[in-house]
Short mmCIF file of C-alpha atoms in Angstrom, two decimals:
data_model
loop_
_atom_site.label_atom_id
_atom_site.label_comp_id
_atom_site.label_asym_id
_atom_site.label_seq_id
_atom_site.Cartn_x
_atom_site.Cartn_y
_atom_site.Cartn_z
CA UNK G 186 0.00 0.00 0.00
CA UNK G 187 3.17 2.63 0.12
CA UNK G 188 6.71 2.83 -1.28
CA UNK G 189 10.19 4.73 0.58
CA UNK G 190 12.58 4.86 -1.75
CA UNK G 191 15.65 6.47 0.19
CA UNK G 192 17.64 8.93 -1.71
CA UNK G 193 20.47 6.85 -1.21
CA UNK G 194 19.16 3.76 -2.67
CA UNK G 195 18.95 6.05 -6.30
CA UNK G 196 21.27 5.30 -9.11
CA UNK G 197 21.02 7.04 -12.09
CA UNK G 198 21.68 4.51 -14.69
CA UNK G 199 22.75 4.91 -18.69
CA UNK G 200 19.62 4.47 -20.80
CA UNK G 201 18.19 4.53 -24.52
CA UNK G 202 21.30 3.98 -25.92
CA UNK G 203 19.87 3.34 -29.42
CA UNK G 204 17.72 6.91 -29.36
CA UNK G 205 19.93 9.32 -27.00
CA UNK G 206 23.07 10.77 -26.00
CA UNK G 207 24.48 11.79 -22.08
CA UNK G 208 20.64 10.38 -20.66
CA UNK G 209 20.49 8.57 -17.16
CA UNK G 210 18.02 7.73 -16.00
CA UNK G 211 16.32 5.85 -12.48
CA UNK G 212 12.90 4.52 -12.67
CA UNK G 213 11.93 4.98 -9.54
CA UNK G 214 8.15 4.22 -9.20
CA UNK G 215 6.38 1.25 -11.70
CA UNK G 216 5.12 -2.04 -12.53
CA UNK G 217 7.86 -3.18 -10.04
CA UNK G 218 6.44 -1.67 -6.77
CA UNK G 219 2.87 -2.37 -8.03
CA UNK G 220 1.53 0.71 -8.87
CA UNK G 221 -1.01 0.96 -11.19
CA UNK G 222 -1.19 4.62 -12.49
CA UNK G 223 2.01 5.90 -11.29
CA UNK G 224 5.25 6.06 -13.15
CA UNK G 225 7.94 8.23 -11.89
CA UNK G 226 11.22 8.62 -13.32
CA UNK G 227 14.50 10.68 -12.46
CA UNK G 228 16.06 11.88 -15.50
CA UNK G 229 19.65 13.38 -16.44
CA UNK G 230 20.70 14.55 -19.21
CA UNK G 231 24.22 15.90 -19.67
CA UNK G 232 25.40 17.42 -23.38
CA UNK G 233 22.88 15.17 -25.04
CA UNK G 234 19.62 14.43 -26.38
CA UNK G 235 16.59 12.36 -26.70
CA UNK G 236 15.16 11.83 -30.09
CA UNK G 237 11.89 12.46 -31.11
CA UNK G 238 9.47 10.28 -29.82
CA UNK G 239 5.56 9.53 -28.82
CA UNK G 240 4.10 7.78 -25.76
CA UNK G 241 1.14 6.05 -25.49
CA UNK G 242 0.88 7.47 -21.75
CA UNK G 243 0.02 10.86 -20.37
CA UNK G 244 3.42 12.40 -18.99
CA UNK G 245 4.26 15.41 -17.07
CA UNK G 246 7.54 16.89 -15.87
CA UNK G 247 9.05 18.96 -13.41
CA UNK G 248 13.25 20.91 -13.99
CA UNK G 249 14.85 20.14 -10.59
CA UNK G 250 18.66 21.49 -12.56
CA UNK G 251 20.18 22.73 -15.30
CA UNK G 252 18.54 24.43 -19.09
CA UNK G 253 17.31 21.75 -20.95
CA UNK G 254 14.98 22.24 -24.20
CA UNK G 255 12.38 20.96 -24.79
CA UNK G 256 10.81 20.20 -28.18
CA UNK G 257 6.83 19.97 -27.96
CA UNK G 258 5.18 19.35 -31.33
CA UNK G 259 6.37 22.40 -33.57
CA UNK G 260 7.77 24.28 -30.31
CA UNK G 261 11.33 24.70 -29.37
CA UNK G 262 11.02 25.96 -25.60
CA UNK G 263 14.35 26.52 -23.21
CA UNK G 264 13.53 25.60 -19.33
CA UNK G 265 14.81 26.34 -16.18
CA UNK G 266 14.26 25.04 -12.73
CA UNK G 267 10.85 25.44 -11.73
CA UNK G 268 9.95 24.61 -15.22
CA UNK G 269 7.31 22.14 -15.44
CA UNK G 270 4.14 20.83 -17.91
CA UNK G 271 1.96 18.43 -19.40
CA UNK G 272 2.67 15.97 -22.23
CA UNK G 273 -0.26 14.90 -23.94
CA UNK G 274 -0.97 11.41 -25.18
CA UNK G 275 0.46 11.11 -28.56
CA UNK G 276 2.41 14.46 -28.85
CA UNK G 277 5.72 14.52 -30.33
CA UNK G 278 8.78 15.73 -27.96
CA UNK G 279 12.10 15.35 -27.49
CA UNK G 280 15.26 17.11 -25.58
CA UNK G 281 18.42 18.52 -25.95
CA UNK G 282 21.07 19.65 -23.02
CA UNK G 283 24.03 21.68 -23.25
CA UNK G 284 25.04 20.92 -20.04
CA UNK G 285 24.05 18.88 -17.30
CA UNK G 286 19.79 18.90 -16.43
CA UNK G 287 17.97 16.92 -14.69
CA UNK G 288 14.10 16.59 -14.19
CA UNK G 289 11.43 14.14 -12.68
CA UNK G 290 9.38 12.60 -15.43
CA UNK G 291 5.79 11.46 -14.34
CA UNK G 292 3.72 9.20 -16.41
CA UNK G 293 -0.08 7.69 -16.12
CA UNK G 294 -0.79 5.06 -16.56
CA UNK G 295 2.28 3.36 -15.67
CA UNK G 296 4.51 2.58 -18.38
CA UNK G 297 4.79 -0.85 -19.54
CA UNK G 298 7.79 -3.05 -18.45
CA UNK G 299 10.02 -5.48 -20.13
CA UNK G 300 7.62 -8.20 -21.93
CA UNK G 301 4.97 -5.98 -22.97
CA UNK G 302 3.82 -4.91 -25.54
CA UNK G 303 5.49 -0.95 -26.61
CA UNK G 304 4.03 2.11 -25.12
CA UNK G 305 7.13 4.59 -26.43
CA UNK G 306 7.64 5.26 -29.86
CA UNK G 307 10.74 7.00 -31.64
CA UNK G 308 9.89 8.51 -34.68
CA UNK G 309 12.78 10.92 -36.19
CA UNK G 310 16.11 12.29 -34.62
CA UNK G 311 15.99 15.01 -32.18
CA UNK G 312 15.43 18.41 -33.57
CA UNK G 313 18.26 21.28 -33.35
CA UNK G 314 16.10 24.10 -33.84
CA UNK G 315 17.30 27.19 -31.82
CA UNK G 316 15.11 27.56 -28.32
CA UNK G 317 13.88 30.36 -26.75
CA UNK G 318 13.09 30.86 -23.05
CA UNK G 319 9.72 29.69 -21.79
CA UNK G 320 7.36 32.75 -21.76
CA UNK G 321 4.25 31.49 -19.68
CA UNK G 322 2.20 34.41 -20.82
CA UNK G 323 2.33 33.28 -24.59
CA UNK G 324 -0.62 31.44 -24.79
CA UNK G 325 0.82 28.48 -27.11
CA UNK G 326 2.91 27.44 -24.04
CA UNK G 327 -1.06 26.32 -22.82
CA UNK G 328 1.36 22.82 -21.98
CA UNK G 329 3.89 24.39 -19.62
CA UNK G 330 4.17 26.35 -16.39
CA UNK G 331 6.83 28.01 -14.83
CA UNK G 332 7.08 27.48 -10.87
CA UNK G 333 8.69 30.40 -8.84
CA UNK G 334 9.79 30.84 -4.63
CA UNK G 335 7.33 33.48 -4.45
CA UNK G 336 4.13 31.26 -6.24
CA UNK G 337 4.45 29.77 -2.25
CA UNK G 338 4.38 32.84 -0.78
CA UNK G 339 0.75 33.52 0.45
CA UNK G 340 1.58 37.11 1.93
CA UNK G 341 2.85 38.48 -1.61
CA UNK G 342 -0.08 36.39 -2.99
CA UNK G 343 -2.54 38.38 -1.08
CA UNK G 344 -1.31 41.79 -2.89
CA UNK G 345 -2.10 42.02 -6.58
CA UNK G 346 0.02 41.70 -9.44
CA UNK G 347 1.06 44.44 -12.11
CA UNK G 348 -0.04 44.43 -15.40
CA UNK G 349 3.41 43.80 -16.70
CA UNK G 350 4.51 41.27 -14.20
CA UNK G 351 6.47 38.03 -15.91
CA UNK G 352 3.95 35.45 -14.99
CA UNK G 353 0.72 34.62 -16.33
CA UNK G 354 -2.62 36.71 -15.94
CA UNK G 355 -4.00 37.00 -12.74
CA UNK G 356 -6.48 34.06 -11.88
CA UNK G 357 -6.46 30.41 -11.17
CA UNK G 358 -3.36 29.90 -12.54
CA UNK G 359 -1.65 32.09 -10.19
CA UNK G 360 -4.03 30.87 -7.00
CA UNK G 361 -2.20 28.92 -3.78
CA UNK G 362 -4.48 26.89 -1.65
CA UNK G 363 -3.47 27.57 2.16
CA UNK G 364 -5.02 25.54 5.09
CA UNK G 365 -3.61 24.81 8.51
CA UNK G 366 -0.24 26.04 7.84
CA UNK G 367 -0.17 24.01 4.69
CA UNK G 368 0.04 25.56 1.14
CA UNK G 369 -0.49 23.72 -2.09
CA UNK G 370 0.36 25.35 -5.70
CA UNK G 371 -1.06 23.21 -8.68
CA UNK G 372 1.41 23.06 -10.95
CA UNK G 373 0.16 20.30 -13.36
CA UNK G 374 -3.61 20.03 -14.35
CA UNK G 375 -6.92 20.14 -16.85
CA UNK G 376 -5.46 23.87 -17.12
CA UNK G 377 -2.65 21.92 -19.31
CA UNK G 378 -4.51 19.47 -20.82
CA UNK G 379 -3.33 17.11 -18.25
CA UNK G 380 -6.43 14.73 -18.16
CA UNK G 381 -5.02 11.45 -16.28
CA UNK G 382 -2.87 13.06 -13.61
CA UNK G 383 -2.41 16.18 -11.28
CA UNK G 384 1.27 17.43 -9.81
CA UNK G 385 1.74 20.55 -7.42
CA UNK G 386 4.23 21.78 -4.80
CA UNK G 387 3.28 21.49 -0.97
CA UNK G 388 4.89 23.53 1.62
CA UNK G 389 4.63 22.86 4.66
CA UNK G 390 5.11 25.54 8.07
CA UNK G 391 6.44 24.63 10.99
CA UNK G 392 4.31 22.06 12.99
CA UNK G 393 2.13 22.00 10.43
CA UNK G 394 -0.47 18.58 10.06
CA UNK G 395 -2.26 16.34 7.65
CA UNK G 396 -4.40 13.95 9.95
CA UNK G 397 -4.97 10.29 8.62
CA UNK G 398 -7.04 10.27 5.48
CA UNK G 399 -6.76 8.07 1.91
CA UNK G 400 -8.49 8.46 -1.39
CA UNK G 401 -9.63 7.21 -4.43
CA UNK G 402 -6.04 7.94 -6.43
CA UNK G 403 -2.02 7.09 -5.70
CA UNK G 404 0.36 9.57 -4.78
CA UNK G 405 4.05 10.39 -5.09
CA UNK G 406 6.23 12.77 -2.56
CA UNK G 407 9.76 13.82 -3.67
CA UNK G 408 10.57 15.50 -1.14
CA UNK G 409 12.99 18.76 -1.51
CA UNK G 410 13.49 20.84 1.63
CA UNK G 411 13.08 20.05 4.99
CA UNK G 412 12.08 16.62 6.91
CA UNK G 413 8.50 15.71 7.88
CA UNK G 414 7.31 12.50 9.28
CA UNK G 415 4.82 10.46 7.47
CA UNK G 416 2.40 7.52 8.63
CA UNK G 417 1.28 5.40 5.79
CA UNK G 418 -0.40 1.82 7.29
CA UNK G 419 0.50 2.24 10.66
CA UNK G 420 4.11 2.35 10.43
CA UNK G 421 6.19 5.94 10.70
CA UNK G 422 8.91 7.40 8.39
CA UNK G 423 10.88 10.47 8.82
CA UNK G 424 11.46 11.74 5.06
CA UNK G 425 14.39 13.74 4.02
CA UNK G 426 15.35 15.82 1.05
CA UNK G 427 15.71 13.79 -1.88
CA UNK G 428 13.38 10.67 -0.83
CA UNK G 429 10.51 9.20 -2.73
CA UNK G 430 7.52 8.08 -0.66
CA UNK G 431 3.90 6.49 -2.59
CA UNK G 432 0.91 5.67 -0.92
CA UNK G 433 -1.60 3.65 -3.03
CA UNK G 434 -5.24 3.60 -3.46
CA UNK G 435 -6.85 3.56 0.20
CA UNK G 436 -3.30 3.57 1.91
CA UNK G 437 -4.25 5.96 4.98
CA UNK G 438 -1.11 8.46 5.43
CA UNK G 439 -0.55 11.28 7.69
CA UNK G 440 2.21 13.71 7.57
CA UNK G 441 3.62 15.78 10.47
CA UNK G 442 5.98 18.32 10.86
CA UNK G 443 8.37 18.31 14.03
CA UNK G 444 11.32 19.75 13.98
CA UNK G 445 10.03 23.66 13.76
CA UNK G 446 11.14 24.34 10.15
CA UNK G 447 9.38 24.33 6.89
CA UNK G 448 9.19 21.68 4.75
CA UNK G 449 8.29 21.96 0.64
CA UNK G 450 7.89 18.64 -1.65
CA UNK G 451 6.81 17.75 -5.16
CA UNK G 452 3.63 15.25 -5.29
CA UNK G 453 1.54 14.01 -7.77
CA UNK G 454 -1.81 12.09 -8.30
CA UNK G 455 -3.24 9.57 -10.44
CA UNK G 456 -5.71 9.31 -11.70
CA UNK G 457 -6.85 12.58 -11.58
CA UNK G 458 -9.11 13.32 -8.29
CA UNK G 459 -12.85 13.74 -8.92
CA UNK G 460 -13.82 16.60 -8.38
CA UNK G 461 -15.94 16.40 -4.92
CA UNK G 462 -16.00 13.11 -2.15
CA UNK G 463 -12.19 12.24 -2.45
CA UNK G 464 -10.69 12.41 0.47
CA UNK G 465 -11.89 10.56 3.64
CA UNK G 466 -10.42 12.43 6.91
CA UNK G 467 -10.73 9.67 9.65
CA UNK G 468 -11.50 11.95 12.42
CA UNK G 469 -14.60 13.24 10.53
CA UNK G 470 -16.02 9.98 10.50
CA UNK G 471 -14.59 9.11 14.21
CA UNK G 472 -16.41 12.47 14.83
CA UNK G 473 -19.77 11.05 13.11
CA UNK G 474 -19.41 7.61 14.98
CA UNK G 475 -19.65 9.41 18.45
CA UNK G 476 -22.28 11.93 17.54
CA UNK G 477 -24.57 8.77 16.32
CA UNK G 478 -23.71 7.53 19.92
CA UNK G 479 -24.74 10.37 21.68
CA UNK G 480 -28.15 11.08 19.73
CA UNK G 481 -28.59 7.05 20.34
CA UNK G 482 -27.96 8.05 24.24
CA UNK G 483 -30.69 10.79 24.31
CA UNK G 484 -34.08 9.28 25.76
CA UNK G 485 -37.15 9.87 22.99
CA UNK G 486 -39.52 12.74 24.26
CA UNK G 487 -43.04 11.84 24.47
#
């Protein structure tokens, strides 16, 4: 029902040989720890590229390092950390590196393994058409997003933008959910065309809580800053930057924060959560349980 996968226990490892140059890669979450709609994958790429290629599986991203490019159907895009999108089923991409990059790749459903039948399909060499730098207010980057320290700041949030400010029009897209000293920035969505999958950053402030709870979809963690404690089937982890931690469909988790400092990770979701009725907090129903108890208690009036 969950997966830790300590950063120490990740090896980047050479792959694609017949389709790339300077990729390594670590598959990290699959058919081999039983998900079902959750494929995560660390990727580097150093002074190479990935040709051109399809997938038969929704995919997302997220740039941890480094300016790679991306090439996204007729688009040439340059990243940066805090780079991050959607890749439709189907679309044509492929990547190029100067120098060193690296990225987490998500992908629902979970990519095939060894012994199946092909769900990634090359179909010309890499492109080397000049890039330029991700604009997130040019409306035919609808597949990318561009994640910066201040999107998780809910006090400059709360003022309002200026007309000319580098990011994207004011409204959803710039929006950060905060609850009980937790914030939550959707990175990766419907507002991409992401239709099988959801990722966003979570911060977390100092002794901040998620009680116990599961739901309807899997979930990843990499976890960045900070340490939090997590309780996934009874049993407790302390997670550190640069773990992975999954919790599968009706795994009940809790996280806690308790060393006094704030925590930030990347998570995703598939499939993607409906829209009302997904998560079930335990202490609501615990709460329900005892007020049936007590209006059992009460005597009927005449």
């Amino acid at each position: 029902m969950h997966v830790l996968i300590r950063r120490e226990d990740i090896e980047l490892e050479r792959a694609l040989p017949e389709h790339s140059a300077g990729l390594r890669r670590a598959v990290l979450l699959g058919g081999h720890n039983e998900t079902t709609h959750t494929g995560l994958t660390m990727v580097e790429l150093a002074d190479g590229y990935v040709d051109c290629h399809v997938h038969s599986y929704e995919g997302s991203f997220y740039v941890f390092e480094g300016e790679p490019t991306l090439y996204l159907e007729d688009a040439a895009v340059r990243l940066k950390p805090g780079a991050c999108g959607a890749i439709p089923v189907g679309t044509q991409h492929a990547w190029r590196a100067d120098a060193r990059a690296r990225w987490i790749e998500m992908a629902s459903p979970r990519p095939r393994g060894p012994g199946e039948p092909p769900d990634t399909f090359f179909v010309g060499p890499a492109p080397d058409t000049e890039p330029v730098p991700l604009d997130v207010r040019d409306p035919r980057n609808r597949n990318l997003f561009l994640l910066s320290p201040s999107d998780m700041d809910i006090d400059r949030l709360k003022r309002g933008a200026s007309v000319d400010a580098p990011t994207v029009s004011a409204s959803m897209a710039t929006a950060a959910l905060a609850y009980s000293g937790i914030t939550v920035k959707m990175l990766v969505d419907k507002r991409l065309d992401a239709q099988l999958q959801t990722m966003f950053m979570v911060g977390y402030q100092p002794g901040a809580v998620a009680h116990p709870h599961d739901h309807p979809f899997e979930e990843s963690y990499v976890m960045l800053e900070g340490e939090v404690d997590v309780v996934a089937d009874g049993t407790r982890y302390a997670l550190r930057p640069g773990d992975v931690f999954w919790t599968g469909v009706g795994c009940i988790h809790a996280f806690y924060e308790t060393q006094g400092n704030k925590v930030l990770w990347l998570e995703t979701s598939a499939p993607g959560p409906p829209d009302r009725h997904s998560y079930r907090f335990a202490r609501d129903w615990e709460y329900l349980e005892a007020r049936l108890e007590q209006e059992a208690a009460v005597p009927a009036s005449d």
